[in-house]
XYZ file of N, CA and C in Angstrom:
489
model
N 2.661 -4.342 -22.684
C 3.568 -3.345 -23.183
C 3.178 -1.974 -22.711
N 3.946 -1.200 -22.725
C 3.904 0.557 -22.262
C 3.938 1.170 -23.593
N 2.696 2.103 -23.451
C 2.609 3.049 -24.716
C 2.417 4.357 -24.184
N 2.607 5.444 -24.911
C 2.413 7.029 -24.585
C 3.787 7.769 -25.351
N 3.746 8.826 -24.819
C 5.333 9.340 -25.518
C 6.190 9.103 -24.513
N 7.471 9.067 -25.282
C 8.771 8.742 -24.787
C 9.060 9.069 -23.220
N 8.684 10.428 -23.010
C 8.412 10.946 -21.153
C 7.434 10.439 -20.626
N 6.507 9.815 -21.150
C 5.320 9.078 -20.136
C 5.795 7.655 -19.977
N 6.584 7.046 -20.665
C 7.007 5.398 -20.882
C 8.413 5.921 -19.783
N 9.039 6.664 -19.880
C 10.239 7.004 -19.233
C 9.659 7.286 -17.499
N 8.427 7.974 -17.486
C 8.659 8.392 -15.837
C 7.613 7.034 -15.371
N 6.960 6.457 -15.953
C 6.243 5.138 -15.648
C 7.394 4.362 -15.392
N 8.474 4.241 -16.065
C 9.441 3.027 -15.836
C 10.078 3.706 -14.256
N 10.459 5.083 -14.481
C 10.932 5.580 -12.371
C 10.490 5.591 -11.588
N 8.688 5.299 -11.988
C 7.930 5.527 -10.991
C 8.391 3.662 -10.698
N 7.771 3.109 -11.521
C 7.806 1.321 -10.638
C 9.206 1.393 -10.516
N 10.029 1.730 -10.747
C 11.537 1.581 -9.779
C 11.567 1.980 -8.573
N 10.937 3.115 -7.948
C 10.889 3.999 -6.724
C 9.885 2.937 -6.375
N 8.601 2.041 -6.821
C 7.793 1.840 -5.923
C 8.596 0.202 -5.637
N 9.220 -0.238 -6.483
C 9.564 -1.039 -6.546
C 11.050 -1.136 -5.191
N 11.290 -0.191 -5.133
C 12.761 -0.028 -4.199
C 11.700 0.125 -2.459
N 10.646 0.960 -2.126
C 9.961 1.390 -1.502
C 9.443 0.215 -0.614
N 8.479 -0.937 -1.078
C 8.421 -2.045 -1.161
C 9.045 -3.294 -0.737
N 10.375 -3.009 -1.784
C 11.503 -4.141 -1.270
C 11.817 -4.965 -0.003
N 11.858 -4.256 1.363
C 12.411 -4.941 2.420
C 12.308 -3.052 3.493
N 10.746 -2.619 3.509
C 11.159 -1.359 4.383
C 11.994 -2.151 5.670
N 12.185 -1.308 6.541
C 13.093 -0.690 7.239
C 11.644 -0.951 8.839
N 10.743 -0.252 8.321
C 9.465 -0.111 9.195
C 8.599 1.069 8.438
N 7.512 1.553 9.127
C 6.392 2.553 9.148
C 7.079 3.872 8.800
N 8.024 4.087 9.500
C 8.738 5.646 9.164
C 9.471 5.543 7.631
N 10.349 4.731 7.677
C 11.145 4.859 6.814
C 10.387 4.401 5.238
N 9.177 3.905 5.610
C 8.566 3.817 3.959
C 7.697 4.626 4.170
N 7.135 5.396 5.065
C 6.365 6.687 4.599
C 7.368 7.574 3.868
N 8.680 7.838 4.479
C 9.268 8.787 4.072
C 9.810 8.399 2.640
N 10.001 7.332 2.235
C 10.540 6.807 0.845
C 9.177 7.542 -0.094
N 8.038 7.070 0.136
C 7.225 7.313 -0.866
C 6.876 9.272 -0.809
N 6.491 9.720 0.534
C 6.624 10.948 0.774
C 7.111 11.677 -0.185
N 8.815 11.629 -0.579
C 9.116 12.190 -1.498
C 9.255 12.528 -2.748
N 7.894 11.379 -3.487
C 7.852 10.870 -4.862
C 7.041 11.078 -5.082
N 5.396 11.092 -4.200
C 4.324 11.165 -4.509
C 3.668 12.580 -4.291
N 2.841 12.807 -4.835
C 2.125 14.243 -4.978
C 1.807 14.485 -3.611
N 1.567 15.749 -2.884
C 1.509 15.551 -1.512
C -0.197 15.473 -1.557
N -1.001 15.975 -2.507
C -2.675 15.239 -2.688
C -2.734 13.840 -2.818
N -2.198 13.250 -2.895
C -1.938 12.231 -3.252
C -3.082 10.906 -2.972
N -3.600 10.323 -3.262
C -5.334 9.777 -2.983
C -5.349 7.922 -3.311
N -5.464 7.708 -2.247
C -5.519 6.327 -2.318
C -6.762 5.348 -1.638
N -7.143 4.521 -2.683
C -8.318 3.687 -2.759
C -7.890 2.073 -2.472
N -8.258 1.477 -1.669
C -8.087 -0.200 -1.702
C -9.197 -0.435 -0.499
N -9.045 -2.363 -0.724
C -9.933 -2.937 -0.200
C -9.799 -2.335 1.488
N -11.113 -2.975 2.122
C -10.287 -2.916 3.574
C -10.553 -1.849 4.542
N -9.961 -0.524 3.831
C -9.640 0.334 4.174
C -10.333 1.258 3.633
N -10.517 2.929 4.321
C -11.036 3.834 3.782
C -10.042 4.639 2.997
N -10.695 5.345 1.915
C -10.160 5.957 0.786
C -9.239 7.361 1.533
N -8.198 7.427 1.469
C -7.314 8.301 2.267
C -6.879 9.601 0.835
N -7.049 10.947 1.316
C -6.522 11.852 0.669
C -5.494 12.758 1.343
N -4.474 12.591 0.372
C -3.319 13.962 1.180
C -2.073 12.861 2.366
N -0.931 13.231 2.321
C -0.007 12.407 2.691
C -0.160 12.126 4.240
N -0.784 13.036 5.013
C -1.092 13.231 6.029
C -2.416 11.600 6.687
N -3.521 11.915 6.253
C -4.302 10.684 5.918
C -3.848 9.653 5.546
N -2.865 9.605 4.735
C -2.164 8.001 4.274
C -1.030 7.615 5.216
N -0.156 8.546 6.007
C 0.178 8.047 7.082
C -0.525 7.562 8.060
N -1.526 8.490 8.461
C -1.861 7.910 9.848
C -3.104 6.479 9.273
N -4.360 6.976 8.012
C -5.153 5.606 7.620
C -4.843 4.766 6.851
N -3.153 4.370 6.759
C -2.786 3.827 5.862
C -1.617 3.073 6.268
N -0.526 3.712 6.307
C 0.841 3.246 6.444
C 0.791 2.694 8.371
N 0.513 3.617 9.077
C 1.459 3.099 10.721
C -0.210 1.803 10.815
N -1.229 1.544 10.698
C -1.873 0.462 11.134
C -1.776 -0.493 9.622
N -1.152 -0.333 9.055
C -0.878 -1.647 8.106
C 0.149 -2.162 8.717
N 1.657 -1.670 9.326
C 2.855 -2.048 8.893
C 2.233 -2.356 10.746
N 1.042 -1.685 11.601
C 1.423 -2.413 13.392
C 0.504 -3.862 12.938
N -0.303 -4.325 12.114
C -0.425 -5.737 12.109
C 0.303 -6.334 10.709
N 1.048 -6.121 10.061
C 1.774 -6.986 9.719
C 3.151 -6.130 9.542
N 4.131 -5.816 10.540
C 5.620 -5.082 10.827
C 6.587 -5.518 9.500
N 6.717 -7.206 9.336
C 7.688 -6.898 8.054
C 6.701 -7.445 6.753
N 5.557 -6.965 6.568
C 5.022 -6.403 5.241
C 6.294 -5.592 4.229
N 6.048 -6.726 2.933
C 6.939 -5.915 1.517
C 6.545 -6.811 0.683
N 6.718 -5.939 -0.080
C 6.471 -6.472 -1.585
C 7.297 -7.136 -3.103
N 6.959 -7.323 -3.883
C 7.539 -7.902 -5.156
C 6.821 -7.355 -6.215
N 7.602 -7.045 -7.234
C 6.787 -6.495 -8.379
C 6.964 -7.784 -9.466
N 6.214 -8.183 -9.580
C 6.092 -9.073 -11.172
C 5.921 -8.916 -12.153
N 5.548 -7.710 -12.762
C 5.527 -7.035 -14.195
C 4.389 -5.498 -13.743
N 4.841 -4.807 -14.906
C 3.942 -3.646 -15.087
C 3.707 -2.775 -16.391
N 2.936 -2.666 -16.807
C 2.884 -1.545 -18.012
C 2.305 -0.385 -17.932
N 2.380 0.149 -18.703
C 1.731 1.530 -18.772
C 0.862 2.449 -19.915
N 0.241 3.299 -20.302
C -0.189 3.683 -21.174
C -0.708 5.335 -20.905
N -0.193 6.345 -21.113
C -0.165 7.865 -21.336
C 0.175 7.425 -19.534
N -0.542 8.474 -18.989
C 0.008 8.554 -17.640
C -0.731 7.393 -16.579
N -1.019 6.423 -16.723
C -1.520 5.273 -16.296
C -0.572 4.385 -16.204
N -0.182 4.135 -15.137
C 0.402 2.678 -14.568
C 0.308 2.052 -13.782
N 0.062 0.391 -14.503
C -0.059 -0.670 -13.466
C 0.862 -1.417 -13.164
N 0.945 -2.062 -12.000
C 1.733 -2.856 -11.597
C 1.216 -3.777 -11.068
N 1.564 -5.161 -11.181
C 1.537 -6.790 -10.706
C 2.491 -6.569 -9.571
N 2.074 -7.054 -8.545
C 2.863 -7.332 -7.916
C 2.575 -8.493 -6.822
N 3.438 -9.030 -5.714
C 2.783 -10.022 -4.600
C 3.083 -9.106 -3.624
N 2.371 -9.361 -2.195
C 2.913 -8.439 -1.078
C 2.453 -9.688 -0.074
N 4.030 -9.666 0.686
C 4.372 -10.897 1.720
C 4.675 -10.491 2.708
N 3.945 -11.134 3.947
C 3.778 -10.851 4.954
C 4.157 -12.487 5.856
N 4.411 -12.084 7.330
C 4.482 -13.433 8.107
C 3.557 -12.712 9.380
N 2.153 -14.166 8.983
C 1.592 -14.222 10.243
C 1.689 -15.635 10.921
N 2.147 -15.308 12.363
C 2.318 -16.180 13.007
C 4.058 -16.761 12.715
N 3.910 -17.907 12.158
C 5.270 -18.249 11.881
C 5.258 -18.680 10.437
N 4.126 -18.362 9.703
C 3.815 -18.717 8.094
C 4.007 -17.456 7.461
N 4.684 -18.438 6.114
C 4.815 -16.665 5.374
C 3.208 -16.728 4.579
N 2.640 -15.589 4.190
C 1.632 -15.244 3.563
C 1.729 -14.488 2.337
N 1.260 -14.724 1.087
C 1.634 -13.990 -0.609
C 0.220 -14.252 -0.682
N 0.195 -12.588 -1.158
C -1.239 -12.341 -2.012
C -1.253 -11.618 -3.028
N -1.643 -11.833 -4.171
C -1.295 -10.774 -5.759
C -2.103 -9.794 -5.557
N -1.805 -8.612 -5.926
C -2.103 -7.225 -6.001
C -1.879 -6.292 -6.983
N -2.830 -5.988 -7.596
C -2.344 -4.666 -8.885
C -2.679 -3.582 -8.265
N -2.021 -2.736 -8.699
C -2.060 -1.140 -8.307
C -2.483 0.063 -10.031
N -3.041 0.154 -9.900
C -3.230 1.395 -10.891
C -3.200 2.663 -10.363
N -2.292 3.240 -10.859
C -1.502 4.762 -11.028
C -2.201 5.845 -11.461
N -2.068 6.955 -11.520
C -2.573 8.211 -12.301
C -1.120 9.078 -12.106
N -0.425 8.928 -12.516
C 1.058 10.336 -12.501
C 0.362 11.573 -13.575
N 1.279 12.484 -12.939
C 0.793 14.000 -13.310
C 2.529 14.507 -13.300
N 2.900 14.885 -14.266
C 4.213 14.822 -14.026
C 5.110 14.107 -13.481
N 4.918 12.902 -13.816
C 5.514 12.003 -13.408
C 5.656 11.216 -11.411
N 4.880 12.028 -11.041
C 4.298 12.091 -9.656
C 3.086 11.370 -9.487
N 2.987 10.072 -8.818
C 1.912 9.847 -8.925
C 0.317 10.721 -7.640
N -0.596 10.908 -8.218
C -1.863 11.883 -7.751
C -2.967 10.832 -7.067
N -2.528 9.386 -7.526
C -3.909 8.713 -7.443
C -3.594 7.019 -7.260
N -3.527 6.086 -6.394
C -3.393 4.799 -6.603
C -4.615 4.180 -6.062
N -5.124 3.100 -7.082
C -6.334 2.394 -6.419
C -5.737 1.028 -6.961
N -6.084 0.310 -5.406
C -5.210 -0.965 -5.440
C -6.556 -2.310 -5.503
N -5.844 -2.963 -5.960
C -6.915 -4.209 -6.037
C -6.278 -5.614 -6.201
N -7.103 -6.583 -4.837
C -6.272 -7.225 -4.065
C -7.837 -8.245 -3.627
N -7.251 -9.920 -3.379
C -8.173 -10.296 -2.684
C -7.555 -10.338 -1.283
N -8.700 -9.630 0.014
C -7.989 -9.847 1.239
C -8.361 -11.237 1.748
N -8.850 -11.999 1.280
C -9.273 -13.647 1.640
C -7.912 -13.622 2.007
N -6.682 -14.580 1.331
C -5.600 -15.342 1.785
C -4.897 -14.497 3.129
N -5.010 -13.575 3.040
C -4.332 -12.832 4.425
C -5.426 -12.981 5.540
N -6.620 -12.675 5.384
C -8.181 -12.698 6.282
C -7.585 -14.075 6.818
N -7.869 -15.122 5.969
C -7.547 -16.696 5.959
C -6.472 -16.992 6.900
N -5.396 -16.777 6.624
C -4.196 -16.972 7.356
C -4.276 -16.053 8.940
N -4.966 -14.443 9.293
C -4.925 -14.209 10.342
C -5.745 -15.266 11.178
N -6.846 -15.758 10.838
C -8.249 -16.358 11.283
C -7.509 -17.149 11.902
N -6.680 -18.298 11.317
C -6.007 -19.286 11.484
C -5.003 -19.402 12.506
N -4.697 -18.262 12.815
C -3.142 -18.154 13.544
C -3.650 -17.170 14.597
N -4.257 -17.744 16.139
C -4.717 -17.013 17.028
C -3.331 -15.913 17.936
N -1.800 -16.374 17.361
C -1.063 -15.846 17.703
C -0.834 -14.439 17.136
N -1.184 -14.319 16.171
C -1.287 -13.082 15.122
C -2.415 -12.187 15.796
N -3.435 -12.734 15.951
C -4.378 -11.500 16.457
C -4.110 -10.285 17.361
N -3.646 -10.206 18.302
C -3.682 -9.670 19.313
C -2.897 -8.350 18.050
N -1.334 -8.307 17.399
C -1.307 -7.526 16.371
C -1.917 -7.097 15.404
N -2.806 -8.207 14.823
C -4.014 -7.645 13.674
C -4.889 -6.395 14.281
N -5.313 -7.055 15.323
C -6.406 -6.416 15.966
C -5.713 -5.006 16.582
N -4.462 -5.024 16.969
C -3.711 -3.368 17.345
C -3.856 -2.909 15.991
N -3.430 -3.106 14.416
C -3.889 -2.384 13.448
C -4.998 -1.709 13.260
N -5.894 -3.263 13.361
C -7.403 -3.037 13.334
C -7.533 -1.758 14.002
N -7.354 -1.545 15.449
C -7.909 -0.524 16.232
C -7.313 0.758 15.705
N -5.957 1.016 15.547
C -5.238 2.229 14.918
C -6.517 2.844 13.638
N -6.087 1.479 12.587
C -8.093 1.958 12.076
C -8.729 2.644 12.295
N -9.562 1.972 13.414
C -10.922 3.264 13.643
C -10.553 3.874 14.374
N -9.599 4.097 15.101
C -9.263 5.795 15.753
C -9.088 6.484 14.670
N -8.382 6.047 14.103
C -7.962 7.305 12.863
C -9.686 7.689 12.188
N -10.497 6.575 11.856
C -11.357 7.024 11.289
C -12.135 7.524 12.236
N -12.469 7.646 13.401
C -13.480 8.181 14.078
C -12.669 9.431 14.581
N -11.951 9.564 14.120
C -11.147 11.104 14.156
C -11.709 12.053 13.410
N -11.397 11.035 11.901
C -11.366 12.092 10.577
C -12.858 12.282 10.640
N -13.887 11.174 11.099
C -15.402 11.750 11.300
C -15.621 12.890 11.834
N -15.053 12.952 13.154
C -15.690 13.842 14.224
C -15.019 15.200 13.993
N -13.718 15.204 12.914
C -13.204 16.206 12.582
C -13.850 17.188 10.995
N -15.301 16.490 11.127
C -15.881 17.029 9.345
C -16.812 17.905 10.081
């Protein structure tokens, strides 16, 4: 269940609608940066497996969004339930991907921090086994994993050499 006052239960329910629409069936890399772009805080700070912890919309495009969506292109998601409590929201969800010629579902929660109804903060938590599993498996997939992969550490041996 969702608890807080009436405006924290209210912008928790727009926020998983927007993430929930975002998700659905993108388009590609552009068109779901720009979906979330306009919802999320432009500090905006995101934590998950995998990957390094990205701050600011700028960082989550380039260490986040264009080398997720170049090894798996029609990556989207499903929401399966979510609640909330003061400005905290989680969401259940699956996120399905096709490697090779198999589809791939792995469950994923996301926890929120909104600040006016904007979310400031998502740290996601996910096992990457069944996707790891399924690239390993499917030597046709690599050659794309591995173009993500690399987008990766350029970006990060950027943001190094740029401190």
């Amino acid at each position: 269940g969702s608890s807080g006052t009436k405006e924290q239960v209210d912008a928790a329910a727009v926020w998983v609608s927007e993430f929930a629409a975002g998700w659905r069936d993108p388009a590609g890399p552009e068109e779901f940066a720009a979906h979330f772009e306009a919802i999320v805080d432009p500090d905006f700070r995101l934590v998950q497996p995998m990957l390094p912890t990205v701050n600011g919309l700028g960082q989550w495009r380039e260490g986040f969004v264009r080398p997720t969506f170049a090894a798996l292109p029609d990556l989207r998601a499903e929401v399966d339930r979510w609640a909330s409590s003061g400005d905290t929201v989680y969401i259940e969800f699956t996120m399905i991907a096709t490697v090779g010629r198999r589809e791939v579902r792995w469950p994923a929660v996301d926890r929120f921090t909104l600040r006016g109804g904007r979310p400031v903060e998502r740290v996601s938590y996910f096992d990457p086994l069944p996707l790891a599993g399924a690239v390993a498996r499917t030597p046709r997939a690599w050659p794309r994993f591995l173009r993500g992969q690399a987008m990766q550490l350029r970006y990060l041996l950027r943001r190094r050499s740029s401190r």
